[in-house]
Amino acid sequence: PRDYHSWSKRLLEIEKGAANSDFEETWSLPTGQTFRVSASPHPDGALAFLIEDISAETHMSRNFRAELTATRAALDLLTTALAVFGSNGQLVLTNAAFSNLWLLEGAESLAGITLAEAVSNWREVGEADALWDNVLTVARSGGTASGRMVLEDGEVLSLQAHRGAGGQVLIAFETEQP
């Protein structure tokens, strides 16, 4: 520990059975190893230490976060607006192009919205009722749906919807060039 004095004081409080006597720290060593260290008081003033090597778990977690960050950055570079709805119908992922296309008043994104709510909103802003029925069918039964939607300002979007093996639904919007 960097501050050995306060660290040893904390250990003494645990030993004396202080009310907040839980001790747990994560130690990252210069060698790359990571340990979770916990201590608890035992009778006659003893302290029991549990030292766990969590290096593999920490390494895997860091790699996962780095991969997630890289994936998010790559998706944000695409000009195709993407939205992924989980198998429960909740919106779980969008990219920057989607957020720019479907910016709601007072909101940065459609976060927290369901597929049914999103389809209802999209029906209101563009002419494509049959397309949205097909998208909902894809969400229930699988397969793909594609078509065009014309927005109130005349902009034309092509749309593709796919249902993945895990039940998630990917919807992609692309602006058609005149």
mmCIF file of C-alpha atoms in Angstrom:
data_model
loop_
_atom_site.group_PDB
_atom_site.id
_atom_site.type_symbol
_atom_site.label_atom_id
_atom_site.label_comp_id
_atom_site.label_asym_id
_atom_site.label_seq_id
_atom_site.Cartn_x
_atom_site.Cartn_y
_atom_site.Cartn_z
ATOM 1 C CA PRO A 1 0.000 0.000 0.000
ATOM 2 C CA ARG A 2 1.111 3.535 -0.732
ATOM 3 C CA ASP A 3 0.009 4.776 2.681
ATOM 4 C CA TYR A 4 1.217 2.022 4.977
ATOM 5 C CA HIS A 5 0.236 3.874 8.165
ATOM 6 C CA SER A 6 -3.491 4.168 7.292
ATOM 7 C CA TRP A 7 -3.483 0.616 5.887
ATOM 8 C CA SER A 8 -2.106 -0.839 9.129
ATOM 9 C CA LYS A 9 -4.571 1.276 11.123
ATOM 10 C CA ARG A 10 -7.422 -0.251 9.083
ATOM 11 C CA LEU A 11 -6.142 -3.733 9.871
ATOM 12 C CA LEU A 12 -6.041 -2.912 13.589
ATOM 13 C CA GLU A 13 -9.696 -1.778 13.430
ATOM 14 C CA ILE A 14 -10.629 -5.092 11.837
ATOM 15 C CA GLU A 15 -8.714 -6.968 14.515
ATOM 16 C CA LYS A 16 -10.562 -5.078 17.258
ATOM 17 C CA GLY A 17 -13.898 -5.952 15.647
ATOM 18 C CA ALA A 18 -14.870 -2.458 14.592
ATOM 19 C CA ALA A 19 -18.347 -2.054 13.099
ATOM 20 C CA ASN A 20 -17.045 -1.511 9.550
ATOM 21 C CA SER A 21 -14.453 -4.240 9.757
ATOM 22 C CA ASP A 22 -14.731 -5.537 6.206
ATOM 23 C CA PHE A 23 -11.421 -5.406 4.437
ATOM 24 C CA GLU A 24 -11.132 -6.081 0.738
ATOM 25 C CA GLU A 25 -8.613 -4.653 -1.683
ATOM 26 C CA THR A 26 -7.378 -5.399 -5.146
ATOM 27 C CA TRP A 27 -3.627 -5.408 -5.513
ATOM 28 C CA SER A 28 -2.167 -4.964 -8.993
ATOM 29 C CA LEU A 29 1.496 -5.910 -9.058
ATOM 30 C CA PRO A 30 4.108 -4.628 -11.529
ATOM 31 C CA THR A 31 4.469 -8.216 -12.804
ATOM 32 C CA GLY A 32 0.928 -8.069 -14.203
ATOM 33 C CA GLN A 33 -0.584 -10.258 -11.507
ATOM 34 C CA THR A 34 -3.703 -9.086 -9.700
ATOM 35 C CA PHE A 35 -4.758 -10.285 -6.256
ATOM 36 C CA ARG A 36 -7.969 -9.790 -4.309
ATOM 37 C CA VAL A 37 -7.044 -9.556 -0.634
ATOM 38 C CA SER A 38 -9.654 -9.767 2.084
ATOM 39 C CA ALA A 39 -9.330 -10.036 5.835
ATOM 40 C CA SER A 40 -11.702 -10.825 8.649
ATOM 41 C CA PRO A 41 -11.281 -10.905 12.437
ATOM 42 C CA HIS A 42 -11.050 -14.176 14.306
ATOM 43 C CA PRO A 43 -11.140 -14.939 18.035
ATOM 44 C CA ASP A 44 -8.178 -14.031 20.231
ATOM 45 C CA GLY A 45 -7.219 -11.067 18.024
ATOM 46 C CA ALA A 46 -6.177 -12.990 14.962
ATOM 47 C CA LEU A 47 -6.823 -11.894 11.396
ATOM 48 C CA ALA A 48 -7.597 -14.341 8.622
ATOM 49 C CA PHE A 49 -6.412 -13.248 5.185
ATOM 50 C CA LEU A 50 -7.741 -14.636 1.943
ATOM 51 C CA ILE A 51 -5.520 -13.910 -1.024
ATOM 52 C CA GLU A 52 -6.974 -14.823 -4.411
ATOM 53 C CA ASP A 53 -5.114 -14.625 -7.712
ATOM 54 C CA ILE A 54 -7.637 -12.926 -10.016
ATOM 55 C CA SER A 55 -5.123 -12.181 -12.776
ATOM 56 C CA ALA A 56 -6.920 -14.249 -15.432
ATOM 57 C CA GLU A 57 -10.326 -12.784 -14.532
ATOM 58 C CA THR A 58 -8.955 -9.229 -14.584
ATOM 59 C CA HIS A 59 -7.141 -9.801 -17.874
ATOM 60 C CA MET A 60 -10.287 -11.232 -19.475
ATOM 61 C CA SER A 61 -12.409 -8.340 -18.189
ATOM 62 C CA ARG A 62 -9.964 -5.731 -19.504
ATOM 63 C CA ASN A 63 -9.783 -7.453 -22.895
ATOM 64 C CA PHE A 64 -13.577 -7.625 -23.068
ATOM 65 C CA ARG A 65 -13.921 -3.906 -22.304
ATOM 66 C CA ALA A 66 -11.248 -3.065 -24.900
ATOM 67 C CA GLU A 67 -13.020 -5.212 -27.501
ATOM 68 C CA LEU A 68 -16.355 -3.575 -26.679
ATOM 69 C CA THR A 69 -14.822 -0.107 -27.029
ATOM 70 C CA ALA A 70 -13.245 -1.025 -30.379
ATOM 71 C CA THR A 71 -16.532 -2.492 -31.643
ATOM 72 C CA ARG A 72 -18.450 0.613 -30.607
ATOM 73 C CA ALA A 73 -15.882 2.860 -32.328
ATOM 74 C CA ALA A 74 -16.082 0.782 -35.524
ATOM 75 C CA LEU A 75 -19.900 0.897 -35.553
ATOM 76 C CA ASP A 76 -19.827 4.656 -35.063
ATOM 77 C CA LEU A 77 -17.701 5.040 -38.209
ATOM 78 C CA LEU A 78 -20.448 3.504 -40.366
ATOM 79 C CA THR A 79 -22.827 5.790 -42.233
ATOM 80 C CA THR A 80 -25.561 3.155 -42.035
ATOM 81 C CA ALA A 81 -27.816 3.812 -39.031
ATOM 82 C CA LEU A 82 -27.970 0.645 -36.915
ATOM 83 C CA ALA A 83 -30.204 -0.381 -34.036
ATOM 84 C CA VAL A 84 -30.102 -3.723 -32.250
ATOM 85 C CA PHE A 85 -33.037 -4.852 -30.141
ATOM 86 C CA GLY A 86 -32.499 -7.697 -27.673
ATOM 87 C CA SER A 87 -34.565 -10.862 -27.623
ATOM 88 C CA ASN A 88 -36.763 -9.166 -24.985
ATOM 89 C CA GLY A 89 -37.521 -6.321 -27.440
ATOM 90 C CA GLN A 90 -35.439 -3.675 -25.612
ATOM 91 C CA LEU A 91 -33.071 -1.473 -27.584
ATOM 92 C CA VAL A 92 -29.567 -2.561 -26.596
ATOM 93 C CA LEU A 93 -27.257 -0.913 -29.117
ATOM 94 C CA THR A 94 -27.214 1.943 -31.608
ATOM 95 C CA ASN A 95 -24.449 3.666 -33.493
ATOM 96 C CA ALA A 96 -23.782 7.385 -33.998
ATOM 97 C CA ALA A 97 -25.506 7.427 -37.403
ATOM 98 C CA PHE A 98 -28.688 6.059 -35.805
ATOM 99 C CA SER A 99 -28.600 8.652 -33.030
ATOM 100 C CA ASN A 100 -28.173 11.420 -35.618
ATOM 101 C CA LEU A 101 -31.026 10.133 -37.779
ATOM 102 C CA TRP A 102 -33.549 9.461 -35.013
ATOM 103 C CA LEU A 103 -32.770 12.175 -32.482
ATOM 104 C CA LEU A 104 -35.806 12.687 -30.297
ATOM 105 C CA GLU A 105 -36.750 16.005 -28.813
ATOM 106 C CA GLY A 106 -35.096 16.247 -25.403
ATOM 107 C CA ALA A 107 -33.305 12.909 -25.743
ATOM 108 C CA GLU A 108 -29.951 11.852 -27.078
ATOM 109 C CA SER A 109 -31.119 8.456 -28.321
ATOM 110 C CA LEU A 110 -33.905 5.935 -28.174
ATOM 111 C CA ALA A 111 -32.251 4.203 -25.201
ATOM 112 C CA GLY A 112 -34.785 2.301 -23.122
ATOM 113 C CA ILE A 113 -37.346 2.033 -25.887
ATOM 114 C CA THR A 114 -38.821 -1.254 -27.091
ATOM 115 C CA LEU A 115 -39.082 -2.452 -30.680
ATOM 116 C CA ALA A 116 -42.866 -2.036 -30.584
ATOM 117 C CA GLU A 117 -42.510 1.587 -29.398
ATOM 118 C CA ALA A 118 -39.847 2.325 -32.016
ATOM 119 C CA VAL A 119 -41.987 0.858 -34.806
ATOM 120 C CA SER A 120 -44.933 2.917 -33.606
ATOM 121 C CA ASN A 121 -42.779 6.084 -33.765
ATOM 122 C CA TRP A 122 -41.390 5.190 -37.187
ATOM 123 C CA ARG A 123 -44.883 4.564 -38.556
ATOM 124 C CA GLU A 124 -45.815 8.129 -37.610
ATOM 125 C CA VAL A 125 -42.896 9.791 -39.418
ATOM 126 C CA GLY A 126 -42.829 7.821 -42.648
ATOM 127 C CA GLU A 127 -45.038 6.106 -45.147
ATOM 128 C CA ALA A 128 -44.373 2.370 -44.917
ATOM 129 C CA ASP A 129 -47.091 0.550 -42.932
ATOM 130 C CA ALA A 130 -46.591 -2.790 -44.698
ATOM 131 C CA LEU A 131 -42.843 -2.581 -44.103
ATOM 132 C CA TRP A 132 -43.323 -2.149 -40.354
ATOM 133 C CA ASP A 133 -45.714 -5.110 -40.240
ATOM 134 C CA ASN A 134 -42.962 -7.149 -41.939
ATOM 135 C CA VAL A 135 -40.377 -5.945 -39.412
ATOM 136 C CA LEU A 136 -42.589 -7.056 -36.513
ATOM 137 C CA THR A 137 -43.095 -10.427 -38.222
ATOM 138 C CA VAL A 138 -39.313 -10.807 -38.533
ATOM 139 C CA ALA A 139 -38.968 -10.034 -34.823
ATOM 140 C CA ARG A 140 -41.465 -12.771 -33.952
ATOM 141 C CA SER A 141 -40.651 -15.450 -36.519
ATOM 142 C CA GLY A 142 -37.182 -14.741 -37.899
ATOM 143 C CA GLY A 143 -35.926 -14.091 -41.381
ATOM 144 C CA THR A 144 -35.402 -10.723 -42.980
ATOM 145 C CA ALA A 145 -37.440 -7.767 -44.178
ATOM 146 C CA SER A 146 -36.427 -4.918 -46.421
ATOM 147 C CA GLY A 147 -38.070 -1.936 -48.038
ATOM 148 C CA ARG A 148 -38.156 1.812 -48.344
ATOM 149 C CA MET A 149 -39.660 4.498 -46.192
ATOM 150 C CA VAL A 150 -40.356 8.081 -47.202
ATOM 151 C CA LEU A 151 -40.068 10.662 -44.444
ATOM 152 C CA GLU A 152 -42.290 13.724 -44.194
ATOM 153 C CA ASP A 153 -39.508 15.918 -45.625
ATOM 154 C CA GLY A 154 -39.238 13.684 -48.700
ATOM 155 C CA GLU A 155 -36.046 11.908 -47.632
ATOM 156 C CA VAL A 156 -36.048 8.239 -48.655
ATOM 157 C CA LEU A 157 -34.540 5.597 -46.404
ATOM 158 C CA SER A 158 -33.900 2.003 -47.316
ATOM 159 C CA LEU A 159 -34.362 -0.372 -44.430
ATOM 160 C CA GLN A 160 -33.259 -3.916 -43.694
ATOM 161 C CA ALA A 161 -34.249 -5.936 -40.657
ATOM 162 C CA HIS A 162 -32.710 -9.262 -39.645
ATOM 163 C CA ARG A 163 -33.388 -11.543 -36.709
ATOM 164 C CA GLY A 164 -30.287 -13.182 -35.257
ATOM 165 C CA ALA A 165 -29.969 -16.684 -33.852
ATOM 166 C CA GLY A 166 -30.291 -15.361 -30.286
ATOM 167 C CA GLY A 167 -33.563 -13.559 -31.051
ATOM 168 C CA GLN A 168 -32.041 -10.093 -31.341
ATOM 169 C CA VAL A 169 -33.261 -7.899 -34.190
ATOM 170 C CA LEU A 170 -30.901 -5.699 -36.209
ATOM 171 C CA ILE A 171 -32.461 -2.828 -38.143
ATOM 172 C CA ALA A 172 -30.345 -0.844 -40.603
ATOM 173 C CA PHE A 173 -31.376 2.459 -42.203
ATOM 174 C CA GLU A 174 -29.548 3.954 -45.153
ATOM 175 C CA THR A 175 -30.312 7.255 -46.840
ATOM 176 C CA GLU A 176 -30.949 6.785 -50.552
ATOM 177 C CA GLN A 177 -29.154 9.273 -52.737
ATOM 178 C CA PRO A 178 -31.366 11.132 -55.261
#
